[in-house]
């Protein structure tokens, strides 16, 4: 049994930890505990609750207003893993600068980044977005159509990325992608980038933007792109979506095709 004196000695240490990592504790509470409680209380997922809020409060056919409504929900109701407005500005700027005709998104989630990219695409461009979770895909499908984008502009593909990528050419008609946005499982970033290389799906000069490379992080992915000789890379220092006190980053790559 621990004596009271020893227990008291640990109090300053515990208080220091709570203060230093309070933002991470808050993230755990909002992203995990609160979600679990409300999932059980409502019988529907957090993403479905967010969509119901968007459906009630956002203006149909107005992509920007839909994004702002998502942001309001994530800031004031429940945490969502959207990229959010800070990172969204980086993604929006790169779409504007590169004017891609074919875009591939890995990790649709609720369709936030999909809408952001789709509204900035040039005429005749097409966006392919891949989501492995059927429930999230169902939400994203409704969100994308609510924003006013049809299947000719945005094609939502449901399935694991490692199965979808090898089928993109024959099954979906995506020959080469000019712009790739990666925001799915971080442990899949390296594997899926190499799959895109193996299946010759990267256009020369293509831009690859990968989210959350600092938190929760994708160290093997970053090591590969810095040493393989196929990419020029830089990291945009940001904060975690809807948590400005937690550092994060986005990796921007330019595919040179060199070995």
C-alpha atoms as one frame of an Amber mdcrd trajectory, in Angstrom:
protein
   0.000   0.000   0.000   1.344   3.426  -0.976   1.825   5.760   1.967   0.031
   9.153   1.940   3.394  10.929   1.868   4.461   9.178  -1.336   1.063   9.755
  -2.925   1.249  13.464  -2.086   4.727  13.657  -3.620   3.274  12.645  -6.982
   0.598  15.351  -6.997   2.846  18.141  -8.387   4.037  15.784 -11.136   0.470
  14.850 -12.090  -0.647  18.486 -12.036   2.291  19.411 -14.296   1.326  16.684
 -16.764  -2.297  17.819 -16.787  -1.287  21.425 -17.456   1.344  20.619 -20.087
  -0.799  18.167 -22.021  -4.219  19.656 -21.304  -4.957  20.189 -24.995  -4.301
  16.519 -25.750  -6.521  15.465 -22.836  -9.232  17.758 -24.178  -8.829  16.254
 -27.638  -9.174  12.746 -26.179 -12.297  13.808 -24.324 -13.946  15.465 -27.329
 -12.836  12.980 -30.013 -13.189   9.715 -28.075 -15.132   9.875 -24.807 -17.787
  12.387 -25.844 -18.260  10.621 -29.149 -18.751   7.271 -27.422 -21.305   8.704
 -25.005 -23.341  10.454 -27.694 -23.161   7.517 -30.102 -24.769   5.352 -27.437
 -27.247   8.015 -26.392 -28.467   8.827 -29.919 -27.974   5.500 -31.699 -26.347
   7.215 -34.677 -22.748   8.136 -35.475 -21.082  11.480 -34.854 -20.781  11.981
 -38.608 -24.506  11.409 -39.096 -25.272  13.886 -36.304 -23.046  16.434 -38.029
 -24.840  15.872 -41.325 -28.238  16.392 -39.682 -26.950  19.710 -38.348 -25.618
  20.713 -41.777 -28.868  19.682 -43.460 -30.821  21.872 -41.025 -28.548  24.922
 -40.985 -26.593  25.096 -44.272 -27.768  26.559 -47.568 -28.128  23.803 -50.217
 -26.002  24.443 -53.294 -23.686  26.803 -51.403 -20.399  24.889 -50.840 -18.766
  27.602 -48.747 -21.718  27.893 -46.406 -21.763  24.115 -45.967 -18.067  24.179
 -44.995 -18.682  27.000 -42.527 -21.572  25.053 -41.008 -19.302  22.031 -40.543
 -16.724  24.295 -38.889 -19.332  25.667 -36.496 -20.392  22.136 -35.530 -16.788
  21.006 -34.991 -15.890  24.068 -32.932 -19.011  24.235 -30.770 -20.659  20.794
 -30.781 -18.497  17.732 -31.508 -14.989  17.265 -32.873 -14.691  16.165 -36.510
 -11.599  15.031 -38.416 -12.177  17.475 -41.276  -9.137  19.439 -42.378 -10.783
  22.624 -41.126 -10.349  26.233 -42.298  -6.627  26.732 -41.535  -5.423  23.738
 -43.545  -8.260  24.294 -45.973  -6.635  27.544 -47.088  -3.462  25.647 -48.023
  -5.413  23.026 -49.967  -7.550  25.663 -51.672  -4.469  27.670 -52.711  -2.723
  24.621 -54.185  -5.814  23.676 -56.183  -6.001  27.240 -57.498  -2.284  27.350
 -58.383  -2.152  23.922 -60.061  -5.575  23.926 -61.801  -5.621  20.090 -61.942
  -7.924  18.273 -64.347  -7.827  14.995 -62.419  -7.812  14.900 -58.623  -7.614
  11.841 -56.384  -8.581  12.076 -52.728  -7.811   9.224 -50.353 -10.054   9.518
 -47.305 -13.358  11.252 -48.060 -14.635  11.183 -44.477 -17.650  13.575 -44.450
 -16.803  15.236 -47.761 -15.408  18.489 -46.334 -12.153  18.538 -48.324 -13.958
  17.051 -51.322 -16.275  20.061 -51.469 -13.420  22.480 -50.875 -11.452  21.050
 -53.819 -14.452  20.595 -56.110 -15.467  24.241 -55.850 -12.004  25.330 -57.020
 -11.602  22.959 -59.973 -11.452  24.277 -63.547 -14.191  23.450 -66.047 -14.115
  19.826 -67.170 -12.053  18.615 -64.219 -12.976  15.453 -62.336 -12.410  14.467
 -58.725 -12.225  10.843 -57.585 -12.573  10.380 -53.831 -12.057   7.088 -51.983
 -13.589   6.200 -48.605 -13.281   2.793 -46.983 -15.990   3.236 -44.311 -19.458
   2.716 -45.894 -21.169   4.754 -43.160 -18.919   7.762 -43.676 -19.237   7.337
 -47.438 -23.033   7.481 -47.145 -22.765  10.763 -45.230 -20.210  12.175 -47.688
 -22.362  11.261 -50.684 -25.268  13.287 -49.286 -23.011  16.201 -48.348 -21.363
  16.345 -51.790 -24.701  16.274 -53.601 -26.151  18.831 -51.165 -23.301  21.156
 -52.169 -24.390  20.819 -55.800 -21.701  18.548 -57.279 -22.921  15.719 -59.509
 -21.233  12.416 -60.390 -19.657  13.920 -63.508 -17.609  16.227 -61.273 -17.148
  14.100 -58.147 -17.090  10.298 -58.169 -17.211   8.686 -54.734 -15.611   5.229
 -54.603 -16.281   3.048 -51.552 -13.612   0.536 -50.593 -10.135   0.113 -49.076
  -7.561   2.249 -50.862  -5.217  -0.693 -51.434  -7.975  -2.413 -53.418  -9.281
   0.680 -55.213  -5.963   2.115 -56.443  -5.066  -0.864 -58.700  -8.558  -0.610
 -60.273  -8.578   3.132 -60.952  -7.515   2.884 -64.597  -9.654   0.008 -65.821
 -12.702   0.385 -63.600 -12.912   4.147 -63.115 -11.063   5.635 -66.070  -8.485
   7.552 -64.063  -5.348   7.323 -66.193  -3.109   9.724 -64.289  -3.780  12.078
 -61.392  -2.551  15.677 -61.438  -3.301  16.256 -57.762  -3.554  13.795 -54.862
  -4.822  14.644 -51.406  -4.109  12.048 -48.715  -6.125  12.238 -45.520  -6.934
   8.627 -44.630  -5.106   6.280 -42.244  -1.598   7.684 -41.765  -0.034   4.218
 -41.698  -1.330   3.758 -45.269   0.308   6.871 -46.738   3.565   5.206 -47.783
   1.934   2.015 -49.045  -0.608   3.925 -51.133   1.933   6.368 -52.549   4.008
   3.411 -53.720   0.884   1.793 -55.182   0.239   4.963 -57.184   3.834   4.805
 -58.432   3.634   1.097 -59.273   0.443   1.569 -61.294   1.815   4.637 -63.091
  -0.995   6.859 -61.813   1.068   9.962 -61.043   1.327  12.546 -63.797   4.757
  14.131 -64.147   4.781  17.214 -61.956   1.775  15.980 -59.968   1.225  17.502
 -56.540   0.685  15.244 -53.530  -0.594  16.859 -50.342  -0.620  14.694 -47.208
  -2.342  15.821 -44.011  -1.455  15.089 -40.358   2.186  14.244 -41.024   3.199
  15.741 -37.649   0.230  14.674 -35.509  -0.525  11.816 -35.316   2.360  11.638
 -37.803   3.605   9.638 -40.784   7.381   9.265 -40.215   8.017   6.394 -42.670
   6.165   8.279 -45.399   8.210  11.435 -44.792  11.464   9.489 -44.721  10.640
   7.821 -48.023   9.735  10.976 -49.949  12.874  12.725 -48.710  15.253   9.918
 -49.723  13.737   8.140 -52.745  14.697  10.844 -55.244  11.245  10.984 -56.880
   9.856  14.042 -55.122  10.562  17.589 -54.172   8.999  18.059 -50.759   8.254
  20.655 -48.131   6.192  20.725 -44.966   3.571  23.336 -44.145   3.577  23.861
 -40.389   0.019  24.140 -39.100  -2.041  23.153 -36.086  -4.420  20.255 -35.696
  -7.839  20.964 -37.130 -10.010  22.759 -34.548  -7.163  22.555 -31.963  -4.784
  25.448 -32.539  -2.592  24.540 -29.551  -1.630  21.125 -31.001   1.122  21.360
 -33.666   0.602  19.546 -36.957   1.702  19.786 -40.570   0.915  19.003 -44.204
   3.527  17.581 -46.576   3.490  18.996 -50.101   5.245  16.861 -52.703   5.964
  17.434 -56.365   6.461  14.235 -58.357   9.520  14.436 -60.598   9.549  10.781
 -61.660  13.300  10.577 -61.193  14.890   7.506 -59.588
